[in-house]
XYZ file of N, CA and C in Angstrom:
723
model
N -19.271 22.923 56.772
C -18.938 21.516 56.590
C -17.719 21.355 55.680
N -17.756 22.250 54.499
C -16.871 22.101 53.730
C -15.593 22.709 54.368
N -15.695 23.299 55.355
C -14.281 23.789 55.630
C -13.820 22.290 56.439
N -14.691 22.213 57.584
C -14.180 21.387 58.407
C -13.428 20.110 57.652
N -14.109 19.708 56.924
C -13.654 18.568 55.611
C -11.895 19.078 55.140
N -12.317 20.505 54.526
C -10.881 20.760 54.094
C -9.521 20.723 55.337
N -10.086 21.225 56.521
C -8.991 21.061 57.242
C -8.348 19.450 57.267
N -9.774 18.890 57.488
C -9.037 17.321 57.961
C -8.754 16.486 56.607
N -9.125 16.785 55.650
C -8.386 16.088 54.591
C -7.144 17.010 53.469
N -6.761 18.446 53.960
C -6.255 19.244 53.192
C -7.038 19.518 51.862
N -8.097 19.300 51.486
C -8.554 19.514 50.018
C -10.269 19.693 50.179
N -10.434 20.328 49.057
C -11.549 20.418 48.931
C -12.612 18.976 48.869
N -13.947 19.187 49.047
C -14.911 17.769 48.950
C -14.757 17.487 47.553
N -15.235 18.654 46.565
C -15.176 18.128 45.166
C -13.390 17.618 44.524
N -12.129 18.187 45.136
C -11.228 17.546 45.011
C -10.998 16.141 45.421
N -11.281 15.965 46.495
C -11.317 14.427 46.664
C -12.482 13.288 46.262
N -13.678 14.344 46.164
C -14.359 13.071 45.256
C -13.698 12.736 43.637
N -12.822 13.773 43.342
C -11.778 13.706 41.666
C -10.821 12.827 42.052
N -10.141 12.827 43.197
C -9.177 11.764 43.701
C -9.574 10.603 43.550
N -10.676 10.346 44.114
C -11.659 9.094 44.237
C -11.611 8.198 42.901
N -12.422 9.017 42.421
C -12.714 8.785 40.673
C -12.117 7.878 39.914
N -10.534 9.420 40.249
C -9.837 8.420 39.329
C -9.029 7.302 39.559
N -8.691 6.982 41.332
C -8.169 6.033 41.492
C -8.858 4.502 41.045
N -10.649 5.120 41.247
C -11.392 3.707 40.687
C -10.832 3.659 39.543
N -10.961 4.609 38.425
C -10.720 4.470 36.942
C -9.365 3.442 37.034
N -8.618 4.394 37.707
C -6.870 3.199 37.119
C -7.196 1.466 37.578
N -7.971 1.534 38.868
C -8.210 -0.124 39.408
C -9.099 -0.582 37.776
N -9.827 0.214 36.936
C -10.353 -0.163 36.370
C -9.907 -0.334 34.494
N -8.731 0.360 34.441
C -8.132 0.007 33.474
C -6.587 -1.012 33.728
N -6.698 -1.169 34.766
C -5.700 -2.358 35.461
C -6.143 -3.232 34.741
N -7.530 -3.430 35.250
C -7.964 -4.766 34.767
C -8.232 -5.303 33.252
N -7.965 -4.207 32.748
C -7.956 -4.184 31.612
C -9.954 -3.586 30.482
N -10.117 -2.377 31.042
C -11.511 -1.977 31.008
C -10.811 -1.175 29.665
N -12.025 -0.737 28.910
C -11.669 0.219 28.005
C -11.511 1.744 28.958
N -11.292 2.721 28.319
C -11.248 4.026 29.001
C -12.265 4.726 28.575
N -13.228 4.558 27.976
C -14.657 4.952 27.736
C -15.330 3.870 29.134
N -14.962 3.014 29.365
C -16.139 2.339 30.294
C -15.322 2.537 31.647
N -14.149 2.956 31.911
C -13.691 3.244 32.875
C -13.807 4.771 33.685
N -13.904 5.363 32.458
C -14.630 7.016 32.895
C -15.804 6.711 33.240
N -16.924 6.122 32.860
C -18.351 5.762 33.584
C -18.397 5.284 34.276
N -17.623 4.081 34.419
C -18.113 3.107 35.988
C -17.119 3.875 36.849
N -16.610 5.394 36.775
C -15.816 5.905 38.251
C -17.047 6.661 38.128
N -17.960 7.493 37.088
C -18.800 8.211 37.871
C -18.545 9.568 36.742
N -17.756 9.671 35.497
C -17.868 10.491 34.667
C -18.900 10.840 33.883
N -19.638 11.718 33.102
C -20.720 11.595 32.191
C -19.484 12.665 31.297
N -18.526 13.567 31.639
C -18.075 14.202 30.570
C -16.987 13.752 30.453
N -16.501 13.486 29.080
C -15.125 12.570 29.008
C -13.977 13.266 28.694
N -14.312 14.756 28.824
C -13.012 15.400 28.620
C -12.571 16.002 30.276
N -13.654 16.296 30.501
C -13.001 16.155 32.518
C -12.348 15.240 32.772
N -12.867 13.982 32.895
C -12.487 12.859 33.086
C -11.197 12.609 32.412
N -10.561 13.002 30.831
C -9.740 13.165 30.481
C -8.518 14.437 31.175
N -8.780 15.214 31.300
C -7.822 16.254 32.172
C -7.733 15.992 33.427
N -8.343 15.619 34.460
C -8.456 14.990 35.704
C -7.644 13.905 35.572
N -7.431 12.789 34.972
C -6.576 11.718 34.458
C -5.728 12.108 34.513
N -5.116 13.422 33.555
C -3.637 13.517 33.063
C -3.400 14.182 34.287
N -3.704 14.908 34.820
C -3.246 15.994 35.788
C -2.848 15.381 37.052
N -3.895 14.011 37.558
C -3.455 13.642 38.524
C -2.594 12.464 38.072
N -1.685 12.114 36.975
C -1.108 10.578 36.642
C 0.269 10.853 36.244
N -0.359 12.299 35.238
C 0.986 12.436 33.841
C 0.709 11.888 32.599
N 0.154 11.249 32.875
C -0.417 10.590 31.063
C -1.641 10.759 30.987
N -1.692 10.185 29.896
C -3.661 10.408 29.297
C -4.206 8.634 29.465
N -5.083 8.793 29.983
C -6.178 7.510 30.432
C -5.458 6.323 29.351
N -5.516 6.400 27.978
C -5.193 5.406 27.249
C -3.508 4.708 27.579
N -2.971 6.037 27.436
C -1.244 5.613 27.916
C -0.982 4.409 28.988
N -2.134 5.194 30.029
C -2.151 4.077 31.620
C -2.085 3.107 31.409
N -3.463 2.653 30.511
C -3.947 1.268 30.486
C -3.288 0.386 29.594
N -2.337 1.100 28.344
C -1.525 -0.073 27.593
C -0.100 -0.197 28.888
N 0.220 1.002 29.801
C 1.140 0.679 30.633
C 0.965 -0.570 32.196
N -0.078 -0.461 32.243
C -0.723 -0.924 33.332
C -1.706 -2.389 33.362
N -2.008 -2.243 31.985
C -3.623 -3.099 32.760
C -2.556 -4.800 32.295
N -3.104 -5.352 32.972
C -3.009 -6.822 33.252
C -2.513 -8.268 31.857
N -3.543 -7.842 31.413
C -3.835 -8.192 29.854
C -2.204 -7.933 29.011
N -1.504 -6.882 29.352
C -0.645 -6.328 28.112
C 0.874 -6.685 28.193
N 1.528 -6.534 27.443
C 2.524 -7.512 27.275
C 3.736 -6.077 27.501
N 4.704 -6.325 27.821
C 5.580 -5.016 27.410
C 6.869 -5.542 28.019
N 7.954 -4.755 27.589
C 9.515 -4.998 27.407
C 10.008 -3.892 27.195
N 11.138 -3.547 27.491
C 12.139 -2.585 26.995
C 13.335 -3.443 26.538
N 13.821 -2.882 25.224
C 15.040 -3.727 24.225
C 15.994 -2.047 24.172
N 17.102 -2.915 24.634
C 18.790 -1.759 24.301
C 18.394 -2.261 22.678
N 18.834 -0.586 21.809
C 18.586 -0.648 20.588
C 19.967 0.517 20.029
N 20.397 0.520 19.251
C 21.141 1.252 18.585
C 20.740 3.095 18.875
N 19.799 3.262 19.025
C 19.331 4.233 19.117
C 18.781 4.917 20.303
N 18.808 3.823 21.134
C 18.897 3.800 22.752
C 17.630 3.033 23.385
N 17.164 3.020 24.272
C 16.053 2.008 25.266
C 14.853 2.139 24.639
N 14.208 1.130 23.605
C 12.895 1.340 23.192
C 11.683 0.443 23.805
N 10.885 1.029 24.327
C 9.340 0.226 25.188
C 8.781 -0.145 24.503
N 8.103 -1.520 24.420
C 7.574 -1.977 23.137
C 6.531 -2.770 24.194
N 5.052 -2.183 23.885
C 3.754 -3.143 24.251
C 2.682 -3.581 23.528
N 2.210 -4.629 23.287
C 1.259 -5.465 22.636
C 0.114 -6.016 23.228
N -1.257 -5.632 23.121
C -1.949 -6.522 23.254
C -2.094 -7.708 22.709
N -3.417 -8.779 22.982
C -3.212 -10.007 22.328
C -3.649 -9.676 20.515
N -3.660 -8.703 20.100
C -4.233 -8.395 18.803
C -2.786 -7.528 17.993
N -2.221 -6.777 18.447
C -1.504 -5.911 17.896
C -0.168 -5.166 18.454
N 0.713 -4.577 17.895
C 1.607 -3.952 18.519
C 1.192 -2.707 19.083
N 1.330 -2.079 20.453
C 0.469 -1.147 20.624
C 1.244 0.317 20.226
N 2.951 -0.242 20.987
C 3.594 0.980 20.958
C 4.568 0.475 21.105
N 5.496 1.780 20.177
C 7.375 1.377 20.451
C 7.690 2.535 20.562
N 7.904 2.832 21.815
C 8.619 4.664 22.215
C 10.016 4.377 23.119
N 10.874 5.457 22.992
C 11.668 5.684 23.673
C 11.393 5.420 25.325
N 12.426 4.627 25.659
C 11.867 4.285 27.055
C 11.430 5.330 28.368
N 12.336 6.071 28.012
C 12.145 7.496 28.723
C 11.512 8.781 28.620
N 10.593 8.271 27.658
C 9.952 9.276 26.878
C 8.580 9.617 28.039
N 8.075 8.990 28.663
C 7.070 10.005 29.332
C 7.830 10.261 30.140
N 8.320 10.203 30.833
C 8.928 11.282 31.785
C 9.308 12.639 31.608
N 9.823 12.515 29.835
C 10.181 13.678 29.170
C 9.327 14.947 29.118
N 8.240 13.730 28.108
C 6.424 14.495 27.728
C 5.634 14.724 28.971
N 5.841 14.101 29.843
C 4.913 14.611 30.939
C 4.848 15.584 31.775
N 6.546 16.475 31.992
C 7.352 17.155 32.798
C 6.946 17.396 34.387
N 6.340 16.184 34.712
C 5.998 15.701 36.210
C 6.103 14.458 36.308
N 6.425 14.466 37.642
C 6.105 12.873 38.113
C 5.498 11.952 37.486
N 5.838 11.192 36.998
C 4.632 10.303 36.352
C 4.321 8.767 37.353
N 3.052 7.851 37.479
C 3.259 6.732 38.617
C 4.786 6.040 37.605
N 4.893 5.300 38.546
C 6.207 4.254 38.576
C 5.847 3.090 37.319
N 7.061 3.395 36.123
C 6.206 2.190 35.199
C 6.426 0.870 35.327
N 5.527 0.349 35.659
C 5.922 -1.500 35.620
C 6.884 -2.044 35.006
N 7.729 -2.798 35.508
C 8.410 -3.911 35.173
C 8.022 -4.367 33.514
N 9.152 -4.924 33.089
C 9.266 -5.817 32.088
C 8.028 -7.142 32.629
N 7.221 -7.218 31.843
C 6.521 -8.488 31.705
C 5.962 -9.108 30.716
N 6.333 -10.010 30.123
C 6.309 -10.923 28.574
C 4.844 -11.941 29.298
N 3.551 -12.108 28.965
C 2.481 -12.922 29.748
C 3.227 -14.341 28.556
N 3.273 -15.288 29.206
C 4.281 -16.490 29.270
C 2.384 -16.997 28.162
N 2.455 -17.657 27.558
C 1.622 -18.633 26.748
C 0.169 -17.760 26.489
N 0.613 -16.543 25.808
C -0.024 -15.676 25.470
C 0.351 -14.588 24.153
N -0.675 -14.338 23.501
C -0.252 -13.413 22.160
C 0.403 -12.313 22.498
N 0.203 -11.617 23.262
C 0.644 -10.477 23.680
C 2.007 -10.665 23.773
N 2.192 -11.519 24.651
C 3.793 -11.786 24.738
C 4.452 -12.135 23.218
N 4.054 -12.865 22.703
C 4.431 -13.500 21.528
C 4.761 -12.192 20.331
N 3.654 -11.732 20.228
C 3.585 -10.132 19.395
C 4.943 -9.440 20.397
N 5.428 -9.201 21.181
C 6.329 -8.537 21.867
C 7.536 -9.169 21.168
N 7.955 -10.458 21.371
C 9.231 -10.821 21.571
C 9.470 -11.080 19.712
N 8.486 -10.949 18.807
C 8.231 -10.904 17.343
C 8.723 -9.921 16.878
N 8.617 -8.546 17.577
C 8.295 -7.136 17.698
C 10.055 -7.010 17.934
N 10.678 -7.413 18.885
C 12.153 -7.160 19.354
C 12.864 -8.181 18.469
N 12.520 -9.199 17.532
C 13.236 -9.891 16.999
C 13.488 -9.343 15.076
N 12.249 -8.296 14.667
C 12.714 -7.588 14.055
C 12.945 -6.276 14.027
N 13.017 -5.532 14.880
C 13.562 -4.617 15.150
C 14.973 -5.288 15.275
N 15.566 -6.329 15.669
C 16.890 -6.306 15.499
C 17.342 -6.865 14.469
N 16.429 -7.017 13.486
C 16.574 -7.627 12.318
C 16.756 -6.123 11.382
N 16.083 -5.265 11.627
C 15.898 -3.995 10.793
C 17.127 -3.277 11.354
N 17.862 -3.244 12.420
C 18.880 -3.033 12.886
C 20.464 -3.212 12.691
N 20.255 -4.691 12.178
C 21.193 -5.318 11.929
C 21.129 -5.173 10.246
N 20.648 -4.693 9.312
C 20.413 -4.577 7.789
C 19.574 -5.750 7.258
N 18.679 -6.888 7.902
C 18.593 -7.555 7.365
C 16.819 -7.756 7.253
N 16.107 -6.202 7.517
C 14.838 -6.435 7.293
C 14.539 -4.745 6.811
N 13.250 -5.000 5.799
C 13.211 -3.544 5.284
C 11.605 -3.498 5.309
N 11.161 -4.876 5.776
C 9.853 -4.287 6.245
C 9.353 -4.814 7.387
N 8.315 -4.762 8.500
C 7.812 -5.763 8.812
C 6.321 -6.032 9.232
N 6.663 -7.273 9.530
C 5.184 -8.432 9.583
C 4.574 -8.631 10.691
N 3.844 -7.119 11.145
C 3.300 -7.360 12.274
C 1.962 -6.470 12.335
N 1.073 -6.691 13.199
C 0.059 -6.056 13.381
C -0.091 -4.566 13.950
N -0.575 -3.667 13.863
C -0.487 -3.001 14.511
C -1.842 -2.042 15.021
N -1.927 -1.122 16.243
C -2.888 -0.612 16.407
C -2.289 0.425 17.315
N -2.065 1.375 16.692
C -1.614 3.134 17.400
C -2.897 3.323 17.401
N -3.117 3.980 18.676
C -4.172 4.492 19.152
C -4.494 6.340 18.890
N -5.330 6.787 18.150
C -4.827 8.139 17.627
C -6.486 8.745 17.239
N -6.383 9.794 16.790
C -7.922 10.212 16.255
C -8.227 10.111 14.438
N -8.754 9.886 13.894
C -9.121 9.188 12.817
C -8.266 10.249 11.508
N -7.976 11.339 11.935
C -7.091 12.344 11.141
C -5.565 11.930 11.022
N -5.035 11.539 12.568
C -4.027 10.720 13.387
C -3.791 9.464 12.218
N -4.763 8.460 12.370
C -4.829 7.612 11.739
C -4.629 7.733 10.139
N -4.880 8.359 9.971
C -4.718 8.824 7.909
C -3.436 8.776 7.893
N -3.321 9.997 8.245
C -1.752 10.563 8.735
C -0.604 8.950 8.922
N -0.392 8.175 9.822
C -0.222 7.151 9.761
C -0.007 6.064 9.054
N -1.168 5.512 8.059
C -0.784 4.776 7.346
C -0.543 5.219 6.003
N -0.575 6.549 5.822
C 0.182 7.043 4.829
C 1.804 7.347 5.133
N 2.277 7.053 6.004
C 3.594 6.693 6.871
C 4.116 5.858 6.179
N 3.507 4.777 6.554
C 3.595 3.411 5.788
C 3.704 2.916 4.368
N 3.383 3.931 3.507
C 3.915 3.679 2.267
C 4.822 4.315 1.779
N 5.774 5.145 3.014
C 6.480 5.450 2.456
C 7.700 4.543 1.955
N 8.593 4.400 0.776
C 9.039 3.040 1.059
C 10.838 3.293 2.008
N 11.034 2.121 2.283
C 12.479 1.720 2.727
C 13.791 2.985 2.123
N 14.443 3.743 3.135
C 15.255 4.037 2.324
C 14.890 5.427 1.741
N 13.676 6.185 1.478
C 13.268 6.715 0.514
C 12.633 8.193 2.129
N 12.484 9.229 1.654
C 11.939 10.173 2.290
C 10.768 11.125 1.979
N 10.037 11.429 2.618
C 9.222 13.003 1.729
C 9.220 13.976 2.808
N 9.061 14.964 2.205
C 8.568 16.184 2.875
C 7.319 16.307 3.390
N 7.291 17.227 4.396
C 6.097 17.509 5.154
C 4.837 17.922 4.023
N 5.106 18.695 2.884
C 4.048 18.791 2.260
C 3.704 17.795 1.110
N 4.948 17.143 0.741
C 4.371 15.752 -0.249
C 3.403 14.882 0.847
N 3.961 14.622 2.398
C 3.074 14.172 3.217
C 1.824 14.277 2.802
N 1.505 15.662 2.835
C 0.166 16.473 3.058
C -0.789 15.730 2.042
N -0.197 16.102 0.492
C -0.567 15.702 -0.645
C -1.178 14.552 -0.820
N -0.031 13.336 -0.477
C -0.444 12.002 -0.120
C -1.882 11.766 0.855
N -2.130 12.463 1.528
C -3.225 12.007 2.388
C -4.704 13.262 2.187
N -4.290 13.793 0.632
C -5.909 14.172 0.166
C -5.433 15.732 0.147
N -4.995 16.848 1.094
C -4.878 17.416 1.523
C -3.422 18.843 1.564
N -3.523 19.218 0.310
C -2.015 19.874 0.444
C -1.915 20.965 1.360
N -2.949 21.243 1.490
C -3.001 22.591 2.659
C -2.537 22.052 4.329
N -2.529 20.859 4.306
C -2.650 20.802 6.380
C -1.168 20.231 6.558
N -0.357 20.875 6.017
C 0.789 20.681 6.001
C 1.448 20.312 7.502
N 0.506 21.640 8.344
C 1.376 22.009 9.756
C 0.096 21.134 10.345
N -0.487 20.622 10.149
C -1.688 19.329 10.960
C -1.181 18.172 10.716
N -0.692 17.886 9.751
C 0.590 16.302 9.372
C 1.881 16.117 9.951
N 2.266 17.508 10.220
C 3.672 17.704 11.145
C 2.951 17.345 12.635
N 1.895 17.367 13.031
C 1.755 17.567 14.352
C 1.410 16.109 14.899
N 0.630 15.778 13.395
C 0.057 13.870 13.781
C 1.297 12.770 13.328
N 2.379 13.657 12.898
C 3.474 12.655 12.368
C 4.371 12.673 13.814
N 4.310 13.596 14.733
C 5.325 13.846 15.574
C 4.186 13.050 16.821
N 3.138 12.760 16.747
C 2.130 11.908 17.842
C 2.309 10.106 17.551
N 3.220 10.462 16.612
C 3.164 8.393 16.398
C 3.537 7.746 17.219
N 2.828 6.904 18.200
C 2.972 6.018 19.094
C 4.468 5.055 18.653
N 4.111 4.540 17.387
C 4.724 3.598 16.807
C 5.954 3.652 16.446
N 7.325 3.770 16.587
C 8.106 4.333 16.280
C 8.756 3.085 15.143
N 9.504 3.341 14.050
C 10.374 2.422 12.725
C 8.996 1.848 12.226
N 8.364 1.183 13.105
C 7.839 0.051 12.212
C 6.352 1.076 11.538
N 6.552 2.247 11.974
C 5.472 3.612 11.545
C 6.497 4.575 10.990
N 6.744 4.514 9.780
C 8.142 5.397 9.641
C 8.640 6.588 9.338
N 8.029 7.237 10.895
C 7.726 8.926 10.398
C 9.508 9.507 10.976
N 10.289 8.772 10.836
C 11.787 9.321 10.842
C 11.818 10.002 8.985
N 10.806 8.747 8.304
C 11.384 9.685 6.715
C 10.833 10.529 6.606
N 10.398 11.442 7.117
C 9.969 12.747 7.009
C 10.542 13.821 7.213
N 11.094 14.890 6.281
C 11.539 15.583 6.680
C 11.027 16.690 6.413
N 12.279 17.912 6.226
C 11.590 19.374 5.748
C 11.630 19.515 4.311
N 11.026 20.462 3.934
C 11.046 20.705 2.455
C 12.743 20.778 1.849
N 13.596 21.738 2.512
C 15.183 21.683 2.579
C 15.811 20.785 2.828
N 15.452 19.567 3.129
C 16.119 18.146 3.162
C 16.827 18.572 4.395
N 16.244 19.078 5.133
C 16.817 19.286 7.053
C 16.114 17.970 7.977
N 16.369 17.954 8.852
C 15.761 16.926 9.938
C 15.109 18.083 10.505
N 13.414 17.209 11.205
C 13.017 18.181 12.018
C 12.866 16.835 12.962
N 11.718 17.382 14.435
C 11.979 16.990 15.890
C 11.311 15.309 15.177
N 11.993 14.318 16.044
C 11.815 13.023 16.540
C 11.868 12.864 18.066
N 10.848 11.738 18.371
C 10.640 11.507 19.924
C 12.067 10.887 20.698
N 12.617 10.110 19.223
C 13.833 9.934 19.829
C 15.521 10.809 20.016
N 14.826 11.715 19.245
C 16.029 12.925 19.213
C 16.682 12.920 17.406
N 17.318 14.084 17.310
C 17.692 14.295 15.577
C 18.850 12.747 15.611
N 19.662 12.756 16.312
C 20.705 11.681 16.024
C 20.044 10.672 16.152
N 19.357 10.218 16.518
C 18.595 8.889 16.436
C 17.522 8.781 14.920
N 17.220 9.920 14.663
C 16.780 9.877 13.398
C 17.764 9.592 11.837
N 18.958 10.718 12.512
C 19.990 10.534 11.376
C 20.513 9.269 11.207
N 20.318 8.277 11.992
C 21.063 7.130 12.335
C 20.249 5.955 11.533
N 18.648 6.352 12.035
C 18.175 5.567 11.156
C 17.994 5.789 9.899
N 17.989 7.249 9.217
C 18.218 7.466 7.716
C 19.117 6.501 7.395
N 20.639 6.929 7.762
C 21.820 6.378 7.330
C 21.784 5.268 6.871
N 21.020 4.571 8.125
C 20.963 3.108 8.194
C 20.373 2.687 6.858
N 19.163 2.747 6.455
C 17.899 2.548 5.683
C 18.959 3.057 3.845
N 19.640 4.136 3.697
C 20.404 4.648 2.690
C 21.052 3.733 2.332
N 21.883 3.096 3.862
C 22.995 1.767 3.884
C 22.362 0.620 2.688
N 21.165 0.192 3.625
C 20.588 -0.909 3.257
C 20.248 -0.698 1.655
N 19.805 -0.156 1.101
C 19.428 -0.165 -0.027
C 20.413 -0.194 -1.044
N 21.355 -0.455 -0.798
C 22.477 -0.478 -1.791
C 22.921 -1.700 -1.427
N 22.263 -2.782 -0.600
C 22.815 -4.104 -0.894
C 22.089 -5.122 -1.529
């Protein structure tokens, strides 16, 4: 049976019931489902299958989809000094500001086709978006050194430490990967802070550009070293006015 199956559909039964799956899952984070309830209602009980099955057949990871995809979410790409940044918001928070071209990069496959620019017209989401691009060109232009917005990077609770100890770093000012460390309890996980500083969804308004090496070198940014040096410069600029 199983052959006959494979001839006429090219794939195995248990491959296409994985096909199946996950196409329900994406109809189901379209709509805007969490990705814990979208792995169950396709038929998952283990969520790390369900997680590799996701990426393998998409390019991204289940969560990526659904701030790219589902219905509910607000998103834009803004020309920035530093080149095309994607910026999406739910009605609660900023979700993400990455380089526009950045999964294509991280994924090194095909990834689906990303949706259009869409601002939801008399909605937070939108509102948090176009808030979101109005200081970023404010922080751009020298005339903002912090800002006033919500946010929610999606990350694992180590991720998260990591993160808003980001955030105090101030304007202008830098540390090293192991003052990082220090700051968040921990002087030993030096090379575990490099790894959750280089996962920041959030890009400026999470400000893991001030991070550098112990030698006052640049290390990797999602947006590349010159886009980092640019925003040092910038931030050095500002503080002397």
């Amino acid at each position: 049976m199983s052959l006959v199956f494979k001839r006429y559909y090219d794939m195995k039964p248990a491959e296409y019931l994985i096909q199946v799956r996950i196409a329900a899952a994406k109809q189901a984070l379209q709509a805007g489902a969490s990705v814990f309830d979208a792995a169950a209602d396709s038929g998952y009980t283990n969520f790390s299958s369900f997680y590799a099955h996701f990426r393998k057949l998409s390019g991204m990871p289940p969560a990526k989809y659904r701030q790219l995809f589902a219905q509910n979410i607000s998103r834009a790409v803004m020309d920035t000094p530093i080149g095309q940044l994607r910026i999406l918001a739910s009605q609660d928070a900023i979700l993400c500001v990455e380089p526009a071209n950045y999964l294509e990069k991280k994924a090194g496959q095909a990834t689906d086709q990303v949706p259009a620019d869409r601002i939801i017209p008399n909605d937070p989401s939108g509102d948090l978006v176009k808030a979101c691009m109005r200081e970023l060109k404010e922080y751009f232009a020298g005339q903002r050194q912090k800002f006033d917005l919500p946010l929610s990077p999606e990350g694992t609770s180590f991720q998260q430490k990591v993160w808003q100890q980001l955030q105090q770093i101030p304007y202008g000012e830098t540390r090293s990967y192991q003052q990082l460390a220090e700051m968040t309890g921990d002087k030993n996980a030096s090379r575990a802070i490099g790894l959750a500083n280089n996962c920041n969804p959030i890009l400026i308004l999470i400000p893991c550009h001030r991070v550098i090496g112990a030698d006052g070198s640049l290390t990797g940014y999602a947006a590349g070293l010159a886009a980092k040096k640019l925003l040092l410069d910038l931030e050095k600029g500002g503080t002397k006015k």
